[in-house]
Amino acid sequence: MSGKDVTEVRLADAVGIAAAARCLESGGLVAVPTETVYGLAARADSAEAVARIYAAKGRPDFNPLIVHVAGLAQAEHYAIISPEARALAEAHWPGPLTLVLPRRPDAALAAAVTAGLPTVALRAPAHPAMRALLESVAFPLAAPSANRSGFISPTTAAHVLASLDGRIDMVLDGGATRAGVESTIVAVRADGTVEELRPGPLAIGSQSGGGAIEAPGQLASHYAPGKPVRLNAAEAEPDEFHIGFGAVAGDITLSESGDVAEAAARLYAALHEAARAPQPRIAVAPVPEEGVGRAINDRLRRAAA
Ligand code: AMP
Ligand code: MG
């Protein structure tokens, strides 16, 4: 914070985006809606600004950040783009796909962004507010999810404030995010092979499931609501708040019709509600391992770990 403890909330309209751009230029922290979750953005070329992301979140410094760019042309300044990587970016950008690529030696990025790795994670997001912001500044934006490290990711401006009020300069309020779970992350190797490091809204290439070493931030415990979470629960105990899916009604439901995309969009709001509920424990109905259901189950396993 630049000497103040107040987090300004602005609508994600042209006036708000212009204010956010000025804040970022002077090294500030702004939470911005993306199509996945709200990101906590800072200019990626400034060591001071990036250090403030880690401090505000309480994020371990071995967990690298995703760098958000306007598109492929900007990405070329920071990574070596192989033909395979180019094809993926052309097919899925702007969108919820993060590419882990060899970092260019001359990349003008704060060292902390990549946590000492020879690679860099790049994404061109699709949300109109984030796109407008990226178009109006002259640098890329490092942006992890806008929550205290390890806790539930934010899908509304209120979720951001619940965890970071007073610790960041501004929130751009663009309503609830659509995809609801963080981007799919894939590494594109020198030989052109593609490995999934984190499941997300998009299904891409091979499914390794073993990305723990390659993606240092993929900690076993993450997205934690602060109480015990029990998975695959068709029925709940009396002291459990029950999150339903499909035929399992629950106290609230991720999707009454059993739609995994709807469930992904509601997942973090449901975990926030469960965290606030009087019951000391949380039970979650089974969610099928299909489509974005893989990403939901990945996040639920970490919430339960
Ligand atoms: P978050 O921004 O909180 O969604 O986390 C970003 C994730 O991107 C982290 O969990 C990292 O595992 C992953 N990541 C970022 N940069 C790299 C990289 N260079 N190599 C592998 N994984 C990365
Ligand atoms: Mg996160």
Coordinates of C-alpha atoms and ligand atoms in Angstrom, one line a residue:
M1 CA 0.0 0.0 0.0
S2 CA 1.3 3.5 -0.7
G3 CA 0.9 4.7 2.8
K4 CA -2.8 3.9 3.2
D5 CA -4.8 1.0 4.3
V6 CA -7.9 1.4 2.2
T7 CA -8.6 -0.7 -0.8
E8 CA -10.5 1.3 -3.4
V9 CA -13.3 -0.5 -5.2
R10 CA -14.0 0.7 -8.7
L11 CA -16.4 -0.5 -11.4
A12 CA -14.6 -2.3 -14.2
D13 CA -15.7 0.4 -16.7
A14 CA -13.5 2.7 -18.8
V15 CA -13.0 5.1 -15.9
G16 CA -12.1 2.4 -13.4
I17 CA -9.7 0.7 -15.9
A18 CA -7.9 4.0 -16.5
A19 CA -7.5 4.5 -12.7
A20 CA -6.3 0.9 -12.4
A21 CA -3.7 1.5 -15.2
R22 CA -2.3 4.5 -13.4
C23 CA -2.2 2.6 -10.1
L24 CA -0.3 -0.3 -11.8
E25 CA 2.1 2.2 -13.5
S26 CA 3.2 3.5 -10.1
G27 CA 3.8 0.0 -8.8
G28 CA 0.4 -0.7 -7.2
L29 CA -1.6 -3.8 -6.7
V30 CA -5.0 -4.2 -8.4
A31 CA -7.4 -7.1 -8.3
V32 CA -8.9 -7.6 -11.7
P33 CA -11.6 -10.0 -12.9
T34 CA -10.6 -12.6 -15.5
E35 CA -12.7 -15.3 -17.1
T36 CA -11.3 -17.8 -14.5
V37 CA -11.0 -16.1 -11.1
Y38 CA -10.0 -12.6 -9.9
G39 CA -6.3 -12.0 -10.3
L40 CA -4.0 -9.8 -8.2
A41 CA -2.1 -7.8 -10.8
A42 CA 1.1 -5.9 -10.6
R43 CA 3.5 -4.8 -13.3
A44 CA 5.7 -7.9 -14.1
D45 CA 8.8 -5.8 -15.0
S46 CA 9.1 -4.3 -11.5
A47 CA 10.8 -6.2 -8.7
E48 CA 9.2 -3.9 -6.1
A49 CA 5.7 -4.3 -7.5
V50 CA 6.1 -8.1 -7.8
A51 CA 7.4 -8.3 -4.2
R52 CA 4.2 -6.6 -3.0
I53 CA 2.1 -9.4 -4.6
Y54 CA 4.0 -12.1 -2.5
A55 CA 3.8 -9.9 0.6
A56 CA 0.0 -9.2 0.2
K57 CA -0.8 -12.8 -0.4
G58 CA 1.7 -14.3 2.0
R59 CA 2.7 -16.4 -0.9
P60 CA 5.9 -18.6 -0.7
D61 CA 8.5 -17.2 -3.0
F62 CA 9.2 -20.6 -4.7
N63 CA 5.7 -20.4 -6.2
P64 CA 6.1 -18.6 -9.6
L65 CA 3.5 -16.3 -11.0
I66 CA 1.6 -16.4 -14.3
V67 CA 2.5 -13.4 -16.6
H68 CA -0.6 -12.0 -18.4
V69 CA -0.1 -10.6 -21.9
A70 CA -2.3 -9.0 -24.5
G71 CA -1.5 -11.7 -27.1
L72 CA 1.2 -13.6 -29.0
A73 CA 3.1 -10.5 -30.1
Q74 CA 3.7 -9.4 -26.5
A75 CA 4.4 -13.0 -25.4
E76 CA 7.4 -13.2 -27.9
H77 CA 9.2 -10.6 -25.8
Y78 CA 9.3 -13.0 -22.8
A79 CA 9.4 -16.6 -24.1
I80 CA 10.8 -18.6 -26.9
I81 CA 7.7 -19.7 -28.8
S82 CA 8.0 -23.0 -30.6
P83 CA 5.7 -23.9 -33.5
E84 CA 3.7 -26.2 -31.1
A85 CA 3.4 -23.4 -28.6
R86 CA 2.3 -20.9 -31.3
A87 CA -0.4 -23.3 -32.5
L88 CA -1.8 -23.7 -29.0
A89 CA -1.8 -19.9 -28.4
E90 CA -3.4 -19.3 -31.8
A91 CA -6.1 -21.9 -31.0
H92 CA -6.9 -20.9 -27.4
W93 CA -5.8 -17.2 -26.8
P94 CA -7.4 -15.1 -25.6
G95 CA -8.6 -17.8 -23.1
P96 CA -8.0 -19.8 -20.0
L97 CA -4.8 -21.5 -21.2
T98 CA -1.4 -20.9 -19.6
L99 CA 1.7 -21.9 -21.5
V100 CA 4.9 -22.7 -19.6
L101 CA 7.7 -21.9 -22.1
P102 CA 11.4 -21.4 -22.1
R103 CA 12.1 -17.9 -20.8
R104 CA 14.0 -15.6 -23.1
P105 CA 17.3 -14.6 -21.5
D106 CA 16.6 -10.9 -22.2
A107 CA 13.1 -11.0 -20.9
A108 CA 12.3 -7.8 -19.0
L109 CA 10.7 -9.5 -16.1
A110 CA 11.3 -9.2 -12.3
A111 CA 13.3 -12.3 -11.3
A112 CA 10.8 -13.2 -8.6
V113 CA 8.1 -13.7 -11.3
T114 CA 9.6 -17.0 -12.4
A115 CA 11.0 -17.9 -9.0
G116 CA 14.4 -18.7 -10.5
L117 CA 13.1 -21.2 -13.2
P118 CA 14.4 -21.2 -16.7
T119 CA 10.7 -21.1 -17.9
V120 CA 7.9 -18.6 -17.8
A121 CA 4.2 -19.1 -17.6
L122 CA 2.3 -16.9 -20.0
R123 CA -1.5 -16.4 -20.6
A124 CA -3.6 -14.0 -22.7
P125 CA -6.9 -13.7 -20.8
A126 CA -10.2 -13.2 -22.5
H127 CA -12.1 -11.1 -19.9
P128 CA -12.9 -7.7 -21.4
A129 CA -11.8 -5.8 -18.3
M130 CA -8.4 -7.6 -18.1
R131 CA -7.9 -7.2 -21.8
A132 CA -8.7 -3.5 -21.7
L133 CA -6.2 -3.1 -18.9
L134 CA -3.5 -5.0 -20.7
E135 CA -4.1 -2.9 -23.8
S136 CA -3.7 0.4 -21.8
V137 CA -0.4 -0.4 -20.1
A138 CA 3.1 -0.8 -21.6
F139 CA 4.1 -3.8 -19.5
P140 CA 2.7 -7.4 -18.8
L141 CA 0.9 -8.1 -15.6
A142 CA 2.0 -10.7 -13.1
A143 CA -1.3 -12.0 -11.5
P144 CA -1.9 -14.9 -9.2
S145 CA -5.3 -15.4 -7.7
A146 CA -6.4 -12.5 -5.5
N147 CA -6.6 -14.3 -2.2
R148 CA -4.3 -15.0 0.8
S149 CA -2.0 -17.9 -0.1
G150 CA -3.5 -21.3 0.4
F151 CA -7.1 -20.1 0.8
I152 CA -10.1 -20.2 -1.5
S153 CA -9.8 -18.4 -4.8
P154 CA -12.1 -15.4 -5.4
T155 CA -14.8 -15.4 -8.1
T156 CA -16.4 -12.0 -6.9
A157 CA -15.0 -8.6 -5.8
A158 CA -16.5 -9.4 -2.3
H159 CA -14.4 -12.6 -2.1
V160 CA -11.3 -10.5 -2.9
L161 CA -12.1 -8.0 -0.1
A162 CA -12.9 -10.8 2.4
S163 CA -9.2 -11.9 2.1
L164 CA -7.2 -8.8 0.9
D165 CA -9.1 -5.7 2.1
G166 CA -6.5 -3.1 3.2
R167 CA -3.6 -5.1 1.8
I168 CA -4.0 -4.1 -1.9
D169 CA -4.7 -0.7 -3.6
M170 CA -7.7 -1.4 -5.7
V171 CA -10.3 -3.9 -6.8
L172 CA -12.0 -3.6 -10.2
D173 CA -15.5 -5.0 -9.7
G174 CA -16.6 -6.8 -12.9
G175 CA -19.2 -9.1 -11.3
A176 CA -18.9 -12.9 -10.9
T177 CA -16.3 -14.7 -13.1
R178 CA -17.5 -17.2 -15.6
A179 CA -15.2 -20.2 -15.7
G180 CA -14.7 -20.3 -11.9
V181 CA -11.6 -22.4 -11.8
E182 CA -8.0 -21.3 -12.6
S183 CA -6.5 -21.7 -16.1
T184 CA -5.3 -24.9 -17.6
I185 CA -1.5 -24.9 -17.4
V186 CA 0.5 -26.9 -19.9
A187 CA 4.3 -27.0 -20.5
V188 CA 5.5 -27.1 -24.1
R189 CA 8.8 -29.0 -24.2
A190 CA 11.7 -28.3 -26.5
D191 CA 10.8 -31.4 -28.5
G192 CA 7.3 -30.1 -29.0
T193 CA 5.5 -32.4 -26.5
V194 CA 2.8 -30.9 -24.3
E195 CA 2.4 -31.8 -20.7
E196 CA -0.5 -30.8 -18.5
L197 CA 0.7 -29.3 -15.2
R198 CA -2.8 -28.2 -13.9
P199 CA -6.2 -29.2 -15.1
G200 CA -8.5 -26.3 -15.9
P201 CA -11.4 -25.1 -18.0
L202 CA -9.7 -26.3 -21.3
A203 CA -8.8 -29.9 -22.0
I204 CA -5.4 -30.0 -23.8
G205 CA -3.0 -32.7 -25.0
S206 CA -1.7 -35.5 -22.8
Q207 CA -2.9 -35.9 -19.3
S208 CA 0.1 -36.5 -17.1
G209 CA -1.4 -35.8 -13.7
G210 CA 2.1 -35.9 -12.3
G211 CA 3.1 -32.2 -12.6
A212 CA 4.0 -31.7 -9.0
I213 CA 7.7 -31.1 -9.6
E214 CA 7.4 -29.1 -12.7
A215 CA 4.7 -26.7 -11.3
P216 CA 6.2 -25.8 -7.9
G217 CA 3.1 -23.9 -6.9
Q218 CA 0.9 -27.0 -7.2
L219 CA 1.0 -27.6 -3.4
A220 CA -1.0 -30.5 -2.1
S221 CA -2.9 -28.2 0.3
H222 CA -4.5 -25.2 -1.3
Y223 CA -7.9 -23.6 -1.7
A224 CA -8.5 -24.4 1.9
P225 CA -11.8 -23.2 3.5
G226 CA -10.4 -23.5 7.1
K227 CA -12.3 -26.5 8.2
P228 CA -12.2 -30.3 7.4
V229 CA -13.5 -31.2 3.9
R230 CA -14.8 -34.7 3.1
L231 CA -15.1 -35.7 -0.6
N232 CA -17.5 -38.1 -2.5
A233 CA -20.1 -37.7 0.2
A234 CA -23.5 -38.8 -1.1
E235 CA -24.9 -38.0 2.4
A236 CA -23.8 -35.6 5.1
E237 CA -23.4 -36.1 8.9
P238 CA -25.4 -33.7 11.1
D239 CA -22.3 -31.5 11.8
E240 CA -21.4 -31.2 8.1
F241 CA -22.4 -28.4 5.6
H242 CA -23.2 -30.4 2.5
I243 CA -22.3 -29.1 -1.0
G244 CA -24.5 -31.1 -3.5
F245 CA -24.2 -31.9 -7.2
G246 CA -26.8 -33.5 -9.5
A247 CA -29.0 -36.0 -7.7
V248 CA -27.3 -35.2 -4.3
A249 CA -29.2 -32.0 -3.2
G250 CA -27.0 -30.8 -0.3
D251 CA -27.5 -27.6 1.7
I252 CA -26.5 -25.8 -1.5
T253 CA -25.7 -27.3 -4.9
L254 CA -22.9 -26.9 -7.4
S255 CA -25.3 -27.8 -10.2
E256 CA -28.8 -29.2 -9.7
S257 CA -28.8 -30.5 -13.3
G258 CA -25.3 -32.1 -12.9
D259 CA -23.6 -29.7 -15.3
V260 CA -19.8 -29.6 -14.6
A261 CA -19.3 -26.2 -16.3
E262 CA -22.0 -24.7 -14.0
A263 CA -20.4 -26.5 -11.0
A264 CA -17.0 -25.0 -11.9
A265 CA -18.4 -21.5 -12.0
R266 CA -20.0 -22.0 -8.6
L267 CA -17.3 -24.0 -6.9
Y268 CA -15.4 -21.3 -5.0
A269 CA -18.6 -19.3 -4.1
A270 CA -19.9 -22.6 -2.6
L271 CA -16.6 -23.1 -0.6
H272 CA -16.8 -19.5 0.6
E273 CA -20.4 -20.1 1.8
A274 CA -19.4 -23.4 3.4
A275 CA -16.5 -21.7 5.2
R276 CA -19.0 -19.1 6.7
A277 CA -21.7 -21.8 7.6
P278 CA -22.2 -22.7 11.3
Q279 CA -21.3 -26.4 10.7
P280 CA -17.7 -27.2 11.7
R281 CA -17.1 -29.6 8.8
I282 CA -17.8 -29.7 5.0
A283 CA -19.0 -32.6 2.9
V284 CA -19.0 -32.5 -0.9
A285 CA -21.0 -34.7 -3.2
P286 CA -19.2 -36.8 -5.9
V287 CA -18.4 -34.8 -9.1
P288 CA -17.7 -36.8 -12.3
E289 CA -14.1 -36.8 -13.6
E290 CA -15.1 -35.5 -17.0
G291 CA -14.4 -32.3 -18.8
V292 CA -13.8 -29.5 -16.3
G293 CA -14.9 -32.0 -13.6
R294 CA -11.2 -33.0 -13.5
A295 CA -10.3 -29.4 -12.5
I296 CA -13.0 -29.3 -9.9
N297 CA -11.8 -32.6 -8.3
D298 CA -8.2 -31.4 -8.4
R299 CA -9.2 -28.2 -6.5
L300 CA -11.4 -30.2 -4.1
R301 CA -8.6 -32.7 -3.3
R302 CA -6.4 -29.8 -2.4
A303 CA -9.1 -28.1 -0.3
A304 CA -9.5 -31.4 1.6
A305 CA -5.7 -32.1 2.0
Ligands
AMP1 P1 -1.9 -19.1 -9.5 O1 -1.4 -17.8 -10.1 O2 -2.1 -18.9 -8.0 O3 -3.0 -19.7 -10.2 O4 -0.7 -20.1 -9.6 C1 0.1 -20.0 -10.8 C2 0.6 -21.4 -11.0 O5 1.4 -21.4 -12.2 C3 1.5 -21.8 -9.9 O6 0.9 -22.8 -9.1 C4 2.7 -22.5 -10.6 O7 2.7 -23.9 -10.3 C5 2.4 -22.3 -12.1 N1 3.6 -21.8 -12.7 C6 3.9 -20.5 -12.9 N2 5.1 -20.3 -13.5 C7 5.5 -21.6 -13.8 C8 6.6 -22.1 -14.4 N3 7.6 -21.3 -14.9 N4 6.8 -23.4 -14.5 C9 5.8 -24.2 -14.0 N5 4.7 -23.8 -13.4 C10 4.5 -22.5 -13.3
MG2 MG -4.0 -19.2 -6.4

